[in-house]
Amino acid sequence: MYNPRHDYQPIPRVTIDGKRFYATPDGNKLPSVTTILDRTKSEESKKALNQWRARVGAEKAQQITTEAANRGTRMHTYLERYIKEGAIPERGSNPFSWPSHLMANTIVEHGLKNVSEFWGIEVPLYFPGIYAGTTDGAGIHLDAESILDYKQTNKPKRREWIDDYFMQLCAYAEAHNEVYGTRIRKGVVLMCVKPDLDADHNIIGEPKYQEFVLEGAEFDKYRDLWWRRVEQFYLLNT
């Protein structure tokens, strides 16, 4: 499954005037894909996020965000171990890791079965002179060159809610194609909804797997939307 076809070069992160950039092999300091998307969010998206924070309270919102980030990090680590070693390790004694362990197994069972080859994990990518970032994986999904992205979520997502995820896939595909000469026109979001937990953090439900495939005309649509956001970012920051 793990077949590193390409010589992916590390891209260290640097901080300049309090802002994060990537120091790419061509000597540039470039903004990340997530930075570009965050800085060009619509006013409607910003308003919705602020309303959610006001509704649940600042402290609770931070707690939810931190827990989700930690859960996602653990899930990614389990998946990386599976891809490189062929198996997910035992879940261990830390109950806070158990949901991530179960979610990783769910993604393996329902999603990674369709991936026949991984070229890399945590793949550093950049489009020369424009942007950089890291994608969870690149390889072959159902016989097609693809960008792969693992997501955890607290609640099920609808397709129309994840425009930014689709633009991320296109951004990484464009960078991969530009630097490594591939022709990737497919992206896959492999998502898992966290299981229900009781007050003592015991698992009382099953995680739910969701998969969103981006290809064909829809891929072209989101690729165009990505480049518009890039243009908007540089107009705002020059």
PDB file of C-alpha atoms in Angstrom:
ATOM      1  CA  MET A   1       0.000   0.000   0.000  1.00  0.00           C
ATOM      2  CA  TYR A   2       2.775   2.479   0.874  1.00  0.00           C
ATOM      3  CA  ASN A   3       4.782   3.229  -2.259  1.00  0.00           C
ATOM      4  CA  PRO A   4       6.624   6.599  -2.147  1.00  0.00           C
ATOM      5  CA  ARG A   5       6.849   7.314  -5.870  1.00  0.00           C
ATOM      6  CA  HIS A   6       7.786  10.977  -5.520  1.00  0.00           C
ATOM      7  CA  ASP A   7      10.647  12.675  -3.741  1.00  0.00           C
ATOM      8  CA  TYR A   8       8.622  14.918  -1.471  1.00  0.00           C
ATOM      9  CA  GLN A   9      10.784  17.631   0.056  1.00  0.00           C
ATOM     10  CA  PRO A  10      10.132  18.917   3.574  1.00  0.00           C
ATOM     11  CA  ILE A  11       8.697  22.418   3.767  1.00  0.00           C
ATOM     12  CA  PRO A  12       9.410  23.979   7.174  1.00  0.00           C
ATOM     13  CA  ARG A  13       7.027  26.495   8.682  1.00  0.00           C
ATOM     14  CA  VAL A  14       8.304  29.925   9.622  1.00  0.00           C
ATOM     15  CA  THR A  15       6.721  32.836  11.458  1.00  0.00           C
ATOM     16  CA  ILE A  16       7.118  36.346  10.073  1.00  0.00           C
ATOM     17  CA  ASP A  17       5.528  39.280  11.924  1.00  0.00           C
ATOM     18  CA  GLY A  18       3.348  36.826  13.810  1.00  0.00           C
ATOM     19  CA  LYS A  19       2.051  35.165  10.636  1.00  0.00           C
ATOM     20  CA  ARG A  20       2.770  31.590   9.548  1.00  0.00           C
ATOM     21  CA  PHE A  21       4.416  30.879   6.221  1.00  0.00           C
ATOM     22  CA  TYR A  22       6.093  27.921   4.535  1.00  0.00           C
ATOM     23  CA  ALA A  23       9.740  28.155   3.483  1.00  0.00           C
ATOM     24  CA  THR A  24       9.609  26.331   0.152  1.00  0.00           C
ATOM     25  CA  PRO A  25      12.531  24.713  -1.716  1.00  0.00           C
ATOM     26  CA  ASP A  26      12.470  27.488  -4.318  1.00  0.00           C
ATOM     27  CA  GLY A  27      13.447  30.036  -1.656  1.00  0.00           C
ATOM     28  CA  ASN A  28      10.042  31.642  -1.125  1.00  0.00           C
ATOM     29  CA  LYS A  29       8.041  32.219   2.049  1.00  0.00           C
ATOM     30  CA  LEU A  30       4.494  31.308   1.050  1.00  0.00           C
ATOM     31  CA  PRO A  31       1.089  31.416   2.777  1.00  0.00           C
ATOM     32  CA  SER A  32      -0.651  28.146   3.521  1.00  0.00           C
ATOM     33  CA  VAL A  33      -3.779  26.866   1.822  1.00  0.00           C
ATOM     34  CA  THR A  34      -5.699  27.159   5.094  1.00  0.00           C
ATOM     35  CA  THR A  35      -4.471  30.722   5.632  1.00  0.00           C
ATOM     36  CA  ILE A  36      -5.703  31.756   2.189  1.00  0.00           C
ATOM     37  CA  LEU A  37      -9.116  30.203   2.777  1.00  0.00           C
ATOM     38  CA  ASP A  38      -9.401  31.680   6.266  1.00  0.00           C
ATOM     39  CA  ARG A  39      -8.438  35.205   5.182  1.00  0.00           C
ATOM     40  CA  THR A  40     -10.928  35.166   2.294  1.00  0.00           C
ATOM     41  CA  LYS A  41     -13.969  33.796   4.129  1.00  0.00           C
ATOM     42  CA  SER A  42     -17.265  35.389   3.254  1.00  0.00           C
ATOM     43  CA  GLU A  43     -18.872  37.748   5.735  1.00  0.00           C
ATOM     44  CA  GLU A  44     -21.727  35.242   6.015  1.00  0.00           C
ATOM     45  CA  SER A  45     -19.318  32.487   7.104  1.00  0.00           C
ATOM     46  CA  LYS A  46     -17.647  34.759   9.642  1.00  0.00           C
ATOM     47  CA  LYS A  47     -21.021  35.790  11.027  1.00  0.00           C
ATOM     48  CA  ALA A  48     -22.177  32.167  11.386  1.00  0.00           C
ATOM     49  CA  LEU A  49     -19.006  31.255  13.296  1.00  0.00           C
ATOM     50  CA  ASN A  50     -19.350  34.240  15.615  1.00  0.00           C
ATOM     51  CA  GLN A  51     -23.009  33.410  16.253  1.00  0.00           C
ATOM     52  CA  TRP A  52     -22.105  29.842  17.206  1.00  0.00           C
ATOM     53  CA  ARG A  53     -19.452  31.084  19.633  1.00  0.00           C
ATOM     54  CA  ALA A  54     -21.914  33.527  21.183  1.00  0.00           C
ATOM     55  CA  ARG A  55     -24.561  30.815  21.461  1.00  0.00           C
ATOM     56  CA  VAL A  56     -22.423  28.231  23.271  1.00  0.00           C
ATOM     57  CA  GLY A  57     -20.162  30.706  25.056  1.00  0.00           C
ATOM     58  CA  ALA A  58     -16.500  31.477  24.485  1.00  0.00           C
ATOM     59  CA  GLU A  59     -15.180  28.967  27.021  1.00  0.00           C
ATOM     60  CA  LYS A  60     -17.353  26.093  25.736  1.00  0.00           C
ATOM     61  CA  ALA A  61     -16.527  26.940  22.121  1.00  0.00           C
ATOM     62  CA  GLN A  62     -12.813  26.765  22.899  1.00  0.00           C
ATOM     63  CA  GLN A  63     -13.283  23.450  24.699  1.00  0.00           C
ATOM     64  CA  ILE A  64     -15.170  21.947  21.752  1.00  0.00           C
ATOM     65  CA  THR A  65     -12.570  23.204  19.291  1.00  0.00           C
ATOM     66  CA  THR A  66      -9.635  21.890  21.349  1.00  0.00           C
ATOM     67  CA  GLU A  67     -11.218  18.474  21.896  1.00  0.00           C
ATOM     68  CA  ALA A  68     -11.993  18.138  18.198  1.00  0.00           C
ATOM     69  CA  ALA A  69      -8.442  19.088  17.245  1.00  0.00           C
ATOM     70  CA  ASN A  70      -6.933  16.590  19.690  1.00  0.00           C
ATOM     71  CA  ARG A  71      -9.289  13.849  18.540  1.00  0.00           C
ATOM     72  CA  GLY A  72      -8.409  14.563  14.918  1.00  0.00           C
ATOM     73  CA  THR A  73      -4.679  14.496  15.628  1.00  0.00           C
ATOM     74  CA  ARG A  74      -4.932  11.105  17.340  1.00  0.00           C
ATOM     75  CA  MET A  75      -7.064   9.732  14.500  1.00  0.00           C
ATOM     76  CA  HIS A  76      -4.531  10.892  11.911  1.00  0.00           C
ATOM     77  CA  THR A  77      -1.691   9.269  13.861  1.00  0.00           C
ATOM     78  CA  TYR A  78      -3.495   5.923  13.946  1.00  0.00           C
ATOM     79  CA  LEU A  79      -4.157   6.124  10.193  1.00  0.00           C
ATOM     80  CA  GLU A  80      -0.521   6.938   9.449  1.00  0.00           C
ATOM     81  CA  ARG A  81       0.563   3.894  11.453  1.00  0.00           C
ATOM     82  CA  TYR A  82      -1.871   1.736   9.500  1.00  0.00           C
ATOM     83  CA  ILE A  83      -0.611   2.953   6.122  1.00  0.00           C
ATOM     84  CA  LYS A  84       3.058   2.467   6.978  1.00  0.00           C
ATOM     85  CA  GLU A  85       2.814  -0.654   9.136  1.00  0.00           C
ATOM     86  CA  GLY A  86      -0.315  -2.397   7.872  1.00  0.00           C
ATOM     87  CA  ALA A  87      -2.185  -2.324  11.180  1.00  0.00           C
ATOM     88  CA  ILE A  88      -3.536   0.097  13.750  1.00  0.00           C
ATOM     89  CA  PRO A  89      -1.933  -0.425  17.174  1.00  0.00           C
ATOM     90  CA  GLU A  90      -3.990  -1.361  20.212  1.00  0.00           C
ATOM     91  CA  ARG A  91      -5.967   1.524  21.629  1.00  0.00           C
ATOM     92  CA  GLY A  92      -4.072   1.735  24.926  1.00  0.00           C
ATOM     93  CA  SER A  93      -5.298   2.728  28.383  1.00  0.00           C
ATOM     94  CA  ASN A  94      -6.035   6.426  27.807  1.00  0.00           C
ATOM     95  CA  PRO A  95      -9.845   6.698  27.455  1.00  0.00           C
ATOM     96  CA  PHE A  96      -9.524  10.036  25.651  1.00  0.00           C
ATOM     97  CA  SER A  97      -7.843   8.201  22.758  1.00  0.00           C
ATOM     98  CA  TRP A  98     -10.533   5.533  22.411  1.00  0.00           C
ATOM     99  CA  PRO A  99     -12.929   7.530  20.183  1.00  0.00           C
ATOM    100  CA  SER A 100     -10.051   8.373  17.810  1.00  0.00           C
ATOM    101  CA  HIS A 101      -8.993   4.728  17.710  1.00  0.00           C
ATOM    102  CA  LEU A 102     -12.520   3.620  16.830  1.00  0.00           C
ATOM    103  CA  MET A 103     -12.847   6.372  14.203  1.00  0.00           C
ATOM    104  CA  ALA A 104      -9.551   5.427  12.560  1.00  0.00           C
ATOM    105  CA  ASN A 105     -10.664   1.805  12.332  1.00  0.00           C
ATOM    106  CA  THR A 106     -13.926   2.961  10.767  1.00  0.00           C
ATOM    107  CA  ILE A 107     -12.074   4.921   8.079  1.00  0.00           C
ATOM    108  CA  VAL A 108      -9.830   1.934   7.378  1.00  0.00           C
ATOM    109  CA  GLU A 109     -12.804  -0.409   7.072  1.00  0.00           C
ATOM    110  CA  HIS A 110     -14.986   1.788   4.882  1.00  0.00           C
ATOM    111  CA  GLY A 111     -12.601   4.158   3.126  1.00  0.00           C
ATOM    112  CA  LEU A 112      -9.006   3.012   2.871  1.00  0.00           C
ATOM    113  CA  LYS A 113     -10.131  -0.299   1.377  1.00  0.00           C
ATOM    114  CA  ASN A 114     -10.508   1.675  -1.872  1.00  0.00           C
ATOM    115  CA  VAL A 115      -6.958   3.063  -1.778  1.00  0.00           C
ATOM    116  CA  SER A 116      -4.542   0.681  -3.519  1.00  0.00           C
ATOM    117  CA  GLU A 117      -1.440   2.852  -3.225  1.00  0.00           C
ATOM    118  CA  PHE A 118      -0.182   5.665  -1.038  1.00  0.00           C
ATOM    119  CA  TRP A 119       2.621   7.834  -2.436  1.00  0.00           C
ATOM    120  CA  GLY A 120       3.028   9.688   0.825  1.00  0.00           C
ATOM    121  CA  ILE A 121       1.416  10.670   4.116  1.00  0.00           C
ATOM    122  CA  GLU A 122       1.395  14.199   5.491  1.00  0.00           C
ATOM    123  CA  VAL A 123       2.594  15.232   2.039  1.00  0.00           C
ATOM    124  CA  PRO A 124       4.266  18.690   1.878  1.00  0.00           C
ATOM    125  CA  LEU A 125       3.231  20.511  -1.296  1.00  0.00           C
ATOM    126  CA  TYR A 126       3.645  23.935  -2.828  1.00  0.00           C
ATOM    127  CA  PHE A 127       2.685  25.794  -5.965  1.00  0.00           C
ATOM    128  CA  PRO A 128       5.845  27.739  -6.795  1.00  0.00           C
ATOM    129  CA  GLY A 129       5.640  31.363  -5.765  1.00  0.00           C
ATOM    130  CA  ILE A 130       1.996  31.226  -4.677  1.00  0.00           C
ATOM    131  CA  TYR A 131       1.059  28.895  -1.792  1.00  0.00           C
ATOM    132  CA  ALA A 132       2.027  25.794   0.174  1.00  0.00           C
ATOM    133  CA  GLY A 133       0.574  23.295   2.608  1.00  0.00           C
ATOM    134  CA  THR A 134       0.319  19.690   3.703  1.00  0.00           C
ATOM    135  CA  THR A 135      -2.234  17.137   2.576  1.00  0.00           C
ATOM    136  CA  ASP A 136      -3.009  13.943   4.474  1.00  0.00           C
ATOM    137  CA  GLY A 137      -2.278  11.678   1.543  1.00  0.00           C
ATOM    138  CA  ALA A 138      -1.763  11.261  -2.179  1.00  0.00           C
ATOM    139  CA  GLY A 139      -2.084   8.059  -4.163  1.00  0.00           C
ATOM    140  CA  ILE A 140      -4.465   5.826  -6.080  1.00  0.00           C
ATOM    141  CA  HIS A 141      -8.151   5.716  -5.111  1.00  0.00           C
ATOM    142  CA  LEU A 142     -10.293   3.350  -7.200  1.00  0.00           C
ATOM    143  CA  ASP A 143      -7.688   3.370  -9.993  1.00  0.00           C
ATOM    144  CA  ALA A 144      -7.420   7.172 -10.164  1.00  0.00           C
ATOM    145  CA  GLU A 145      -4.644   9.491  -8.980  1.00  0.00           C
ATOM    146  CA  SER A 146      -6.123  11.326  -6.007  1.00  0.00           C
ATOM    147  CA  ILE A 147      -5.585  13.713  -3.134  1.00  0.00           C
ATOM    148  CA  LEU A 148      -6.849  12.234   0.145  1.00  0.00           C
ATOM    149  CA  ASP A 149      -7.986  14.150   3.202  1.00  0.00           C
ATOM    150  CA  TYR A 150      -9.124  12.691   6.541  1.00  0.00           C
ATOM    151  CA  LYS A 151     -11.601  14.665   8.598  1.00  0.00           C
ATOM    152  CA  GLN A 152     -13.199  14.137  11.984  1.00  0.00           C
ATOM    153  CA  THR A 153     -16.483  15.840  12.760  1.00  0.00           C
ATOM    154  CA  ASN A 154     -18.736  16.155  15.786  1.00  0.00           C
ATOM    155  CA  LYS A 155     -21.895  15.883  13.671  1.00  0.00           C
ATOM    156  CA  PRO A 156     -22.638  14.565  10.159  1.00  0.00           C
ATOM    157  CA  LYS A 157     -21.894  16.990   7.352  1.00  0.00           C
ATOM    158  CA  ARG A 158     -23.868  17.791   4.232  1.00  0.00           C
ATOM    159  CA  ARG A 159     -22.051  18.144   0.930  1.00  0.00           C
ATOM    160  CA  GLU A 160     -23.073  21.782   0.566  1.00  0.00           C
ATOM    161  CA  TRP A 161     -21.369  22.620   3.881  1.00  0.00           C
ATOM    162  CA  ILE A 162     -17.843  21.612   2.894  1.00  0.00           C
ATOM    163  CA  ASP A 163     -16.868  23.936   0.062  1.00  0.00           C
ATOM    164  CA  ASP A 164     -13.586  24.764   1.810  1.00  0.00           C
ATOM    165  CA  TYR A 165     -12.668  21.077   2.017  1.00  0.00           C
ATOM    166  CA  PHE A 166     -13.206  20.731  -1.721  1.00  0.00           C
ATOM    167  CA  MET A 167     -11.094  23.799  -2.451  1.00  0.00           C
ATOM    168  CA  GLN A 168      -8.324  22.369  -0.266  1.00  0.00           C
ATOM    169  CA  LEU A 169      -8.346  19.175  -2.335  1.00  0.00           C
ATOM    170  CA  CYS A 170      -8.050  21.190  -5.539  1.00  0.00           C
ATOM    171  CA  ALA A 171      -5.286  23.362  -4.126  1.00  0.00           C
ATOM    172  CA  TYR A 172      -3.178  20.333  -3.230  1.00  0.00           C
ATOM    173  CA  ALA A 173      -3.917  18.636  -6.554  1.00  0.00           C
ATOM    174  CA  GLU A 174      -2.820  21.740  -8.472  1.00  0.00           C
ATOM    175  CA  ALA A 175       0.398  21.976  -6.457  1.00  0.00           C
ATOM    176  CA  HIS A 176       1.150  18.264  -6.893  1.00  0.00           C
ATOM    177  CA  ASN A 177       0.548  18.466 -10.634  1.00  0.00           C
ATOM    178  CA  GLU A 178       2.713  21.552 -11.003  1.00  0.00           C
ATOM    179  CA  VAL A 179       5.749  20.237  -9.128  1.00  0.00           C
ATOM    180  CA  TYR A 180       5.587  16.486  -9.780  1.00  0.00           C
ATOM    181  CA  GLY A 181       4.064  16.368 -13.257  1.00  0.00           C
ATOM    182  CA  THR A 182       0.981  14.381 -12.260  1.00  0.00           C
ATOM    183  CA  ARG A 183      -2.507  14.884 -13.655  1.00  0.00           C
ATOM    184  CA  ILE A 184      -4.618  14.604 -10.528  1.00  0.00           C
ATOM    185  CA  ARG A 185      -8.249  15.592 -11.030  1.00  0.00           C
ATOM    186  CA  LYS A 186      -9.812  13.765  -8.118  1.00  0.00           C
ATOM    187  CA  GLY A 187     -10.004  14.366  -4.399  1.00  0.00           C
ATOM    188  CA  VAL A 188     -11.571  12.321  -1.618  1.00  0.00           C
ATOM    189  CA  VAL A 189     -12.636  13.450   1.849  1.00  0.00           C
ATOM    190  CA  LEU A 190     -12.719  10.448   4.188  1.00  0.00           C
ATOM    191  CA  MET A 191     -14.720  11.667   7.164  1.00  0.00           C
ATOM    192  CA  CYS A 192     -15.770  10.083  10.434  1.00  0.00           C
ATOM    193  CA  VAL A 193     -18.388  11.370  12.862  1.00  0.00           C
ATOM    194  CA  LYS A 194     -17.312  10.878  16.457  1.00  0.00           C
ATOM    195  CA  PRO A 195     -19.196   8.278  18.520  1.00  0.00           C
ATOM    196  CA  ASP A 196     -21.547   9.412  21.277  1.00  0.00           C
ATOM    197  CA  LEU A 197     -19.974   9.578  24.745  1.00  0.00           C
ATOM    198  CA  ASP A 198     -21.521   9.660  28.197  1.00  0.00           C
ATOM    199  CA  ALA A 199     -20.571  12.073  30.987  1.00  0.00           C
ATOM    200  CA  ASP A 200     -17.680   9.819  32.016  1.00  0.00           C
ATOM    201  CA  HIS A 201     -16.295   9.710  28.484  1.00  0.00           C
ATOM    202  CA  ASN A 202     -17.435   6.133  27.879  1.00  0.00           C
ATOM    203  CA  ILE A 203     -18.318   5.304  24.279  1.00  0.00           C
ATOM    204  CA  ILE A 204     -22.065   4.652  23.997  1.00  0.00           C
ATOM    205  CA  GLY A 205     -22.527   4.801  20.220  1.00  0.00           C
ATOM    206  CA  GLU A 206     -20.881   3.950  16.933  1.00  0.00           C
ATOM    207  CA  PRO A 207     -18.956   6.367  14.720  1.00  0.00           C
ATOM    208  CA  LYS A 208     -20.436   7.098  11.296  1.00  0.00           C
ATOM    209  CA  TYR A 209     -18.383   7.117   8.098  1.00  0.00           C
ATOM    210  CA  GLN A 210     -18.963   9.707   5.389  1.00  0.00           C
ATOM    211  CA  GLU A 211     -17.139   9.971   2.070  1.00  0.00           C
ATOM    212  CA  PHE A 212     -17.172  12.843  -0.379  1.00  0.00           C
ATOM    213  CA  VAL A 213     -15.584  12.329  -3.807  1.00  0.00           C
ATOM    214  CA  LEU A 214     -14.703  15.321  -5.975  1.00  0.00           C
ATOM    215  CA  GLU A 215     -14.011  14.686  -9.662  1.00  0.00           C
ATOM    216  CA  GLY A 216     -15.004  15.600 -13.213  1.00  0.00           C
ATOM    217  CA  ALA A 217     -16.860  18.865 -13.795  1.00  0.00           C
ATOM    218  CA  GLU A 218     -17.310  19.385 -10.053  1.00  0.00           C
ATOM    219  CA  PHE A 219     -13.549  19.212  -9.554  1.00  0.00           C
ATOM    220  CA  ASP A 220     -13.100  21.854 -12.271  1.00  0.00           C
ATOM    221  CA  LYS A 221     -15.684  24.059 -10.564  1.00  0.00           C
ATOM    222  CA  TYR A 222     -13.913  23.996  -7.210  1.00  0.00           C
ATOM    223  CA  ARG A 223     -10.487  24.392  -8.813  1.00  0.00           C
ATOM    224  CA  ASP A 224     -11.738  27.641 -10.372  1.00  0.00           C
ATOM    225  CA  LEU A 225     -13.192  28.736  -7.036  1.00  0.00           C
ATOM    226  CA  TRP A 226      -9.838  28.038  -5.365  1.00  0.00           C
ATOM    227  CA  TRP A 227      -7.920  30.213  -7.808  1.00  0.00           C
ATOM    228  CA  ARG A 228     -10.433  33.024  -7.291  1.00  0.00           C
ATOM    229  CA  ARG A 229      -9.770  32.848  -3.537  1.00  0.00           C
ATOM    230  CA  VAL A 230      -6.023  32.948  -4.198  1.00  0.00           C
ATOM    231  CA  GLU A 231      -6.468  36.061  -6.329  1.00  0.00           C
ATOM    232  CA  GLN A 232      -8.648  37.633  -3.641  1.00  0.00           C
ATOM    233  CA  PHE A 233      -6.033  36.866  -0.978  1.00  0.00           C
ATOM    234  CA  TYR A 234      -3.239  38.562  -2.871  1.00  0.00           C
ATOM    235  CA  LEU A 235      -5.403  41.566  -3.732  1.00  0.00           C
ATOM    236  CA  LEU A 236      -6.117  41.969  -0.007  1.00  0.00           C
ATOM    237  CA  ASN A 237      -2.472  41.499   1.028  1.00  0.00           C
ATOM    238  CA  THR A 238      -0.510  43.565  -1.485  1.00  0.00           C
TER     239      THR A 238
END
